Short mmCIF file of C-alpha atoms and ligand atoms in Angstrom, two decimals:
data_model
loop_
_atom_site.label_atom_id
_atom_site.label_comp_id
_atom_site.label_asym_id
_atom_site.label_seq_id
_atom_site.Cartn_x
_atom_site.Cartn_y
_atom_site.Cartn_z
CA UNK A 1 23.60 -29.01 -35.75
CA UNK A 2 25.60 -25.71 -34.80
CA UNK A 3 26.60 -25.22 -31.60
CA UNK A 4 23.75 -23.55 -28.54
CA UNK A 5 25.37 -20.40 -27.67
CA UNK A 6 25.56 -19.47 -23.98
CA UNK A 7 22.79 -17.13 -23.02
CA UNK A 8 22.17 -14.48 -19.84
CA UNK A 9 18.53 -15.18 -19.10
CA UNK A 10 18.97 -15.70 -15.60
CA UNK A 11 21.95 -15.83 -13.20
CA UNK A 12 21.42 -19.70 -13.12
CA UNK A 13 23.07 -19.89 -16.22
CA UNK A 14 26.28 -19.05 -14.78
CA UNK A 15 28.01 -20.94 -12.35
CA UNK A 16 29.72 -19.48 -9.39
CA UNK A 17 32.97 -18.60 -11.01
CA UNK A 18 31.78 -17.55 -14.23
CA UNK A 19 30.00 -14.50 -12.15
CA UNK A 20 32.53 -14.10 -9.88
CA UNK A 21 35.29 -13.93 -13.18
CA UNK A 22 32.82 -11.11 -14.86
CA UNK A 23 32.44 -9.05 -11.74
CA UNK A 24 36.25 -9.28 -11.10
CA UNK A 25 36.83 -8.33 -14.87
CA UNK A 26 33.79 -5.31 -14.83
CA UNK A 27 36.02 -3.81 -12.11
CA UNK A 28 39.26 -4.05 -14.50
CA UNK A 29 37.25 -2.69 -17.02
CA UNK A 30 36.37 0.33 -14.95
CA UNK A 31 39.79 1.32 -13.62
CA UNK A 32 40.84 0.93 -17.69
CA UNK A 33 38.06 3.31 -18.77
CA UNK A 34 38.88 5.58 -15.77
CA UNK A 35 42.41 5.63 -17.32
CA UNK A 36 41.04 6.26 -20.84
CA UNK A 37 42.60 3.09 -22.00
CA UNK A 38 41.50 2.27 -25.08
CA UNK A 39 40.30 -1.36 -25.06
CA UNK A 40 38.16 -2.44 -28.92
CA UNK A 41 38.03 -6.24 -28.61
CA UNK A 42 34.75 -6.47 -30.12
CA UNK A 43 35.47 -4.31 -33.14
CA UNK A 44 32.82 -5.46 -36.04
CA UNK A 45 30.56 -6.71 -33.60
CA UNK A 46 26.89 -5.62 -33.51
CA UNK A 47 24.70 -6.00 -30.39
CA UNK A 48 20.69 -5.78 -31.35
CA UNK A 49 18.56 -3.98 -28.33
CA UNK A 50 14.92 -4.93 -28.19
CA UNK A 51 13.04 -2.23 -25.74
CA UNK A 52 9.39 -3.05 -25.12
CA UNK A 53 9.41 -1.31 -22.17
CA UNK A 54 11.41 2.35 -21.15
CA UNK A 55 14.75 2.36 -20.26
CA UNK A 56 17.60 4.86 -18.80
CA UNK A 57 20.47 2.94 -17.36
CA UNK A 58 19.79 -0.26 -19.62
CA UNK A 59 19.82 1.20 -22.91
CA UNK A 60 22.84 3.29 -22.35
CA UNK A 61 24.92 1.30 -20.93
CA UNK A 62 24.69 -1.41 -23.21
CA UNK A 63 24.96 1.47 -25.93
CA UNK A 64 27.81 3.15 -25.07
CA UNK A 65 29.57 -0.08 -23.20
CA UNK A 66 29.19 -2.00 -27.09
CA UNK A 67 30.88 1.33 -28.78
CA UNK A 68 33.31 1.65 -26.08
CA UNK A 69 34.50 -1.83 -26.57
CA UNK A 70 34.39 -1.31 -30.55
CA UNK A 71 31.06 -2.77 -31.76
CA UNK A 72 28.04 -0.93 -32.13
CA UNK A 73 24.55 -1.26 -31.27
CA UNK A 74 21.14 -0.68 -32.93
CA UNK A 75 17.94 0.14 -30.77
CA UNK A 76 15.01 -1.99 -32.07
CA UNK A 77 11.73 -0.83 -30.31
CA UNK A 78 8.74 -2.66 -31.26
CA UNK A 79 6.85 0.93 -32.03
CA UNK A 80 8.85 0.59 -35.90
CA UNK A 81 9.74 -3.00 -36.22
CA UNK A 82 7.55 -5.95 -37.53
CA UNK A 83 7.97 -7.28 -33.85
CA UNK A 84 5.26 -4.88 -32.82
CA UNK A 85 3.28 -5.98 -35.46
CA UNK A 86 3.07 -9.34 -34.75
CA UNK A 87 6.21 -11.70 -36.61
CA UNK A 88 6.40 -14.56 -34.84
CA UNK A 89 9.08 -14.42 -32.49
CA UNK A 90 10.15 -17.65 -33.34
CA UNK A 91 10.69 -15.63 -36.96
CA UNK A 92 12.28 -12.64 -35.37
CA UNK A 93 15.04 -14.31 -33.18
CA UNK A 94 16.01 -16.68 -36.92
CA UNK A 95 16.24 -13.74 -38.94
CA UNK A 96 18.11 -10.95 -35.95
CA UNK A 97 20.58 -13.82 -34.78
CA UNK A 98 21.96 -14.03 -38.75
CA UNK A 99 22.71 -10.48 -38.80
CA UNK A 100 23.75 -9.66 -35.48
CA UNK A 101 26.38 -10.76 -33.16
CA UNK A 102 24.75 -10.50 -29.52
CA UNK A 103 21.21 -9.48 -29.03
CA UNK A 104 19.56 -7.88 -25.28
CA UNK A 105 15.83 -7.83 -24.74
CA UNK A 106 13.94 -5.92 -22.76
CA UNK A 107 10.14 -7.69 -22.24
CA UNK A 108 7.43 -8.39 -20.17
CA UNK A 109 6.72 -12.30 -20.07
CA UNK A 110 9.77 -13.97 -19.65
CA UNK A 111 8.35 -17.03 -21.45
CA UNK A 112 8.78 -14.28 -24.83
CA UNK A 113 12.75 -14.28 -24.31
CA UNK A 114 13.30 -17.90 -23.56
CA UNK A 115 11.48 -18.23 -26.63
CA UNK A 116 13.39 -16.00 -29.01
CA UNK A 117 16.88 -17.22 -26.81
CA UNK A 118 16.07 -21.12 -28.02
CA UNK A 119 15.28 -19.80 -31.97
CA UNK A 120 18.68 -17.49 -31.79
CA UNK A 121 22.00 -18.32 -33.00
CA UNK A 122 23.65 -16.17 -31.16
CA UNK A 123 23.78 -15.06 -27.04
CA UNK A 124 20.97 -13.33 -25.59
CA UNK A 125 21.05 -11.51 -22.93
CA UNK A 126 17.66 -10.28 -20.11
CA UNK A 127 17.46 -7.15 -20.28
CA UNK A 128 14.81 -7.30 -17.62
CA UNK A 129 11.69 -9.51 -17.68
CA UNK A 130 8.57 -9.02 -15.56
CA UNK A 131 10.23 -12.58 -13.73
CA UNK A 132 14.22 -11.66 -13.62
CA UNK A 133 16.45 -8.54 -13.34
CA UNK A 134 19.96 -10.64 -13.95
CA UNK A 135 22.24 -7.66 -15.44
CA UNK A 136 20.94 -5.65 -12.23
CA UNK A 137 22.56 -8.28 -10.04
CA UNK A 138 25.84 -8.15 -11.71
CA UNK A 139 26.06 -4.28 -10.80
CA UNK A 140 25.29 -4.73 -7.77
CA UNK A 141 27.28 -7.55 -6.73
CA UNK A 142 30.14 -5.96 -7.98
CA UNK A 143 29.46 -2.62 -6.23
CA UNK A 144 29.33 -4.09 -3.03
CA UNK A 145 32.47 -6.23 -4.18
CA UNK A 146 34.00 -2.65 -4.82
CA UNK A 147 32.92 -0.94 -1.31
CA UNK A 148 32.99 -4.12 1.27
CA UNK A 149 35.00 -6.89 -0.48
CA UNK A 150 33.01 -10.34 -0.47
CA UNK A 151 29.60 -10.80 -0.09
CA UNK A 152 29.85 -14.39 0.73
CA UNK A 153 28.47 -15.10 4.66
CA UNK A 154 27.00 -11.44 4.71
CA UNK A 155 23.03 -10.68 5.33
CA UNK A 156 21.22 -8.73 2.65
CA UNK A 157 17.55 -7.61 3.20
CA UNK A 158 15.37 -6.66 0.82
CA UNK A 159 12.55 -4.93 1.71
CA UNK A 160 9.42 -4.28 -0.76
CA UNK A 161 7.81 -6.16 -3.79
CA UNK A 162 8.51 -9.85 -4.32
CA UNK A 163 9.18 -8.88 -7.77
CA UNK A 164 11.94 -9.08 -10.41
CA UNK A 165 14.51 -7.88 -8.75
CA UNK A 166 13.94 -9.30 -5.95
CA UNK A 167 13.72 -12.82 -7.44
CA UNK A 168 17.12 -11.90 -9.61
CA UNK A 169 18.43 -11.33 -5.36
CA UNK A 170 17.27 -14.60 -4.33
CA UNK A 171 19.27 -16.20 -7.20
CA UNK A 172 22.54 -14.45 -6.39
CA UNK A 173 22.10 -15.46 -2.70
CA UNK A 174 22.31 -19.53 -3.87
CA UNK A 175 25.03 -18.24 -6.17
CA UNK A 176 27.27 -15.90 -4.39
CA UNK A 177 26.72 -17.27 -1.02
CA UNK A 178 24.63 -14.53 1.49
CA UNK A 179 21.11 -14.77 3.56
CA UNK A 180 18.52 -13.03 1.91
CA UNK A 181 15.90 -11.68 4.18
CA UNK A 182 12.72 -11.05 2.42
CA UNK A 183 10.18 -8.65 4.04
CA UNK A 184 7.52 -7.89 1.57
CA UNK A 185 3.47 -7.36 2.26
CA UNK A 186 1.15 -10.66 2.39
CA UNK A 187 0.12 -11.16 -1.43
CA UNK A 188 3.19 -9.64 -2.87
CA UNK A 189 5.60 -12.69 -2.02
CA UNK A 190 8.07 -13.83 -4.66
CA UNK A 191 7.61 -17.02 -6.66
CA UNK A 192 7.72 -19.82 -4.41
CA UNK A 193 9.11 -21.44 -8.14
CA UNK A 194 12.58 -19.37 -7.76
CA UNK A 195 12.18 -19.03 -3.55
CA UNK A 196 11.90 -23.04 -3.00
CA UNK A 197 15.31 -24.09 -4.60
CA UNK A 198 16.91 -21.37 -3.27
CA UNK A 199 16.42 -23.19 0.69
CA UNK A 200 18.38 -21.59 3.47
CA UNK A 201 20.01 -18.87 1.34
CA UNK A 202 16.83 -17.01 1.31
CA UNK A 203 13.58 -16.62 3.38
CA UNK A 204 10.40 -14.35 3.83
CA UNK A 205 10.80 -12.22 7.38
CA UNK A 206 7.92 -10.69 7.03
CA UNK A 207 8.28 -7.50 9.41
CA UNK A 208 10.74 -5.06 7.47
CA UNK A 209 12.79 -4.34 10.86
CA UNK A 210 13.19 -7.48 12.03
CA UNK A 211 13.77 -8.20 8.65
CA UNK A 212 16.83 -5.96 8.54
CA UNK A 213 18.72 -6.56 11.96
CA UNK A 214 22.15 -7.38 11.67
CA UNK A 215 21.93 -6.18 7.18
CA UNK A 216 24.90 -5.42 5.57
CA UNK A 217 23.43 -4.62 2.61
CA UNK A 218 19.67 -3.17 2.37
CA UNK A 219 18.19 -3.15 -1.06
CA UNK A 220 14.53 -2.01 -2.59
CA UNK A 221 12.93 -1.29 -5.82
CA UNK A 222 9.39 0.54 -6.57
CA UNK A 223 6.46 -0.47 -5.27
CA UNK A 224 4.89 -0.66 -9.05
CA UNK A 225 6.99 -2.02 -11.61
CA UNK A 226 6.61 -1.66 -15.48
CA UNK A 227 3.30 -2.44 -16.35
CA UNK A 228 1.66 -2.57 -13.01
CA UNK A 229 0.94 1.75 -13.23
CA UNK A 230 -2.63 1.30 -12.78
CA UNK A 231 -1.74 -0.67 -9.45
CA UNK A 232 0.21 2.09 -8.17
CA UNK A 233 -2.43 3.86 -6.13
CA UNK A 234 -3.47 0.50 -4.22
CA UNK A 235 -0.12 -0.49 -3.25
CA UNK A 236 0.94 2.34 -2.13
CA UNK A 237 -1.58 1.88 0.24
CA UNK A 238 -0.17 -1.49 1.14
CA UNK A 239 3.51 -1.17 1.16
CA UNK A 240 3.24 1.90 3.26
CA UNK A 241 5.17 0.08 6.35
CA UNK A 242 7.74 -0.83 3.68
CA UNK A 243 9.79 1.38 3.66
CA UNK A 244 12.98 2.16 3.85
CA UNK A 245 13.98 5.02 6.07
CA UNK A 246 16.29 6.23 8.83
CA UNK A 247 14.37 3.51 11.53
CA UNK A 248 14.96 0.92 9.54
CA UNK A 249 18.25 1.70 8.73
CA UNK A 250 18.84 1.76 12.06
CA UNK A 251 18.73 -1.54 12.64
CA UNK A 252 21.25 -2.74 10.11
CA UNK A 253 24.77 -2.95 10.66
CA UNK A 254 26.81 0.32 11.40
CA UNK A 255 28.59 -0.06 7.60
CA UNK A 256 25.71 -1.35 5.79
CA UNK A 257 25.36 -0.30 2.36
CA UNK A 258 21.82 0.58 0.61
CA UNK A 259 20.97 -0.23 -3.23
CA UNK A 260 18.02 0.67 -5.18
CA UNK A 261 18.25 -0.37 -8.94
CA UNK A 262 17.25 2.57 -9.72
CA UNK A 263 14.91 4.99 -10.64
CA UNK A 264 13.73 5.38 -7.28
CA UNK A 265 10.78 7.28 -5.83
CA UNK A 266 12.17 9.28 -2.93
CA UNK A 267 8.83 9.38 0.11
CA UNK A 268 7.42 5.69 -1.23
CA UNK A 269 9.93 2.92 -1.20
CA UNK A 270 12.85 4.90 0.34
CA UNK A 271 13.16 8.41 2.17
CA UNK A 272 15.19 11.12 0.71
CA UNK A 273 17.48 11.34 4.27
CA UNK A 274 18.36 7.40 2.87
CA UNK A 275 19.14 7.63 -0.82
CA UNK A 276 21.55 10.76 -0.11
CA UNK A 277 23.00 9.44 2.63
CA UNK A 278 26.31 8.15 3.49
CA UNK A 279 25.32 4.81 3.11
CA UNK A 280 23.58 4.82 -0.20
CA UNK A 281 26.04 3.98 -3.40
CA UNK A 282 23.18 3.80 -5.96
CA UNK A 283 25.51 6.18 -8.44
CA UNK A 284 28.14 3.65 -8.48
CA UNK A 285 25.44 1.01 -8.97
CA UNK A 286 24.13 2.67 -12.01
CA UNK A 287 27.78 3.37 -13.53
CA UNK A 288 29.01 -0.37 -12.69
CA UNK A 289 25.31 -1.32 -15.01
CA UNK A 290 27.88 -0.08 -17.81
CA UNK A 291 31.25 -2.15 -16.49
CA UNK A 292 29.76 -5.31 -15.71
CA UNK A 293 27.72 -5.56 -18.77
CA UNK A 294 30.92 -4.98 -20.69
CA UNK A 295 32.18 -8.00 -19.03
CA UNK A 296 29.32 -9.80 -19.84
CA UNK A 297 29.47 -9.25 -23.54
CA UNK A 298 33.35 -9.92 -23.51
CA UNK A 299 32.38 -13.14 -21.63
CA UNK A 300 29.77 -14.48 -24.22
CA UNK A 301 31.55 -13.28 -26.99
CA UNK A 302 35.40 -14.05 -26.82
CA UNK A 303 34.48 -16.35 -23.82
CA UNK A 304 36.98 -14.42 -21.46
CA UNK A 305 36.03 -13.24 -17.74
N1 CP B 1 17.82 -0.12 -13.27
C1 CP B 1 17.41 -0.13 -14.55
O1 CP B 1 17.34 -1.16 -15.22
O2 CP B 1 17.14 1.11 -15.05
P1 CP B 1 16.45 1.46 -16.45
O3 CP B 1 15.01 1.01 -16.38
O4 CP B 1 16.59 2.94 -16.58
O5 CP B 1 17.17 0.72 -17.55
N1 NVA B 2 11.03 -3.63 -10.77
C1 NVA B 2 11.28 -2.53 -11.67
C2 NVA B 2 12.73 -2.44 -12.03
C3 NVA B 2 13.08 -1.29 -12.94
C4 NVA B 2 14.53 -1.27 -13.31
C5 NVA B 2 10.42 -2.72 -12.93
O1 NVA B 2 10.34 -3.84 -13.43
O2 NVA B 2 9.85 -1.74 -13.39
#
């Protein structure tokens, strides 16, 4: 039987210096694409993107970060492929994996992409799920890498849904060694499936200022993700005290950095006096989406960090 190939479904399926390799490479690869180095390791190599939901950062960075590296990369949206008409995905992920090198997918139940990951010959990668934000992570750990040095020891809070990206933070905080304080509204906690394992490295603090004494990094995300638009009115009602503004910030260290995967909804989940402030680096978040996902696909493709 061939060989599995290594997938990115979740950040558990790296260890500790696999990530830590990629984020260390994603910021070589930025200082060589600052110098204009030219740098084609993956010429001939074609990287499949399956959107079912919209996309800015994702789809270009992967884009441009496959042509930059010498591949190319084909946008497959399920409005004008057979996907959206119903092949079996089982059927899909056979017949894509024998035609193209790496493939990303962007979906809604992550049960879909472990599916099409165990029928595929070649690496997938999560492109977001409604469960798991992984590629997010990789950004961000390296931007705080970039501005603060290690992460390891350090507090983050994250202050909002229990959602994706917040269970792709509780996974980096077993991997990459911080406290995650969680302060998000009763009913909207994460999965106690990805919050159990992850024992003293993360816990729910449920009031968002306690919650973010003593941060050195402060992190949110919208209050309704993709798919939940028809929620947005109600919870806006309920995250109202979660928020992250100049109080809150307050309480966090004096160099603590804020995040927000981006895009953001300045007056909900963050005030405009935080996102364009001093402290916010969500610009070099988004860029490093393109760097570290280079790294990634140099890393399941040559197997080099
Ligand atoms: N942060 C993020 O994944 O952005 P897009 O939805 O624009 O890809
Ligand atoms: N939680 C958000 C992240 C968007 C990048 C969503 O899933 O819509």
């Amino acid at each position: 039987m061939a060989k599995q190939p290594r997938h990115f479904l979740s950040l558990l399926d790296l260890n500790k210096d696999e990530l830590q390799g990629i984020i260390r490479r994603a910021s070589e690869l930025k200082r060589m694409q600052h110098r204009g180095d030219i740098h084609t390791p993956l010429k001939g190599k074609n990287l499949g993107m399956v959107f079912e939901k919209s996309s800015t950062r994702t789809r270009v960075s992967f884009e441009v970060g496959m042509s930059q590296l010498g591949g190319h990369a084909l946008f497959l949206s399920p409005r004008d492929t057979q996907l959206g008409r119903g092949e079996p995905i089982e059927d899909s992920a056979q017949v894509l994996s024998r035609m193209l090198d790496i493939i990303m997918i962007r979906t809604f139940e992550h049960d879909k992409l472990e599916l099409f990951a165990a029928h595929s010959q070649v690496p997938v990668i999560n492109a977001l799920t409604d469960l798991l934000h992984p590629c997010q992570l990789l950004a961000d750990m390296q931007t705080y890498f970039e501005h603060r040095g290690n992460i390891e020891g350090k507090t983050v809070t994250w202050i909002g849904d229990g959602n994706n990206m917040c269970h792709s933070y509780i996974n980096a905080a077993r991997r990459f060694g911080f406290r995650l304080n969680i302060a998000c509204p009763e009913g909207y906690d994460p999965n106690p499936d990805i919050l159990a394992p992850a024992g003293e490295s993360a816990g729910i603090v449920r009031d968002p200022l306690t919650a973010a004494v003593n941060a050195d990094l402060v992190v949110t995300d919208v209050w309704a993700s993709m798919g939940q638009e028809e929620e947005q009115l109600a919870r806006s009602k309920t995250f109202a005290g979660y928020q992250v503004n100049d109080e809150l910030m307050a309480q966090a260290n004096d160099d603590a950095l804020f995040f927000h995967c981006l895009p953001a909804h300045r007056g909900e989940e963050v005030t405009a006096s935080v996102m364009d402030s001093q402290d916010s680096v969500v610009w070099d978040e988004a860029e490093n989406r393109l760097h570290s996902q280079k790294a990634l696909m140099e890393f399941l493709l040559l197997g080099r960090v």
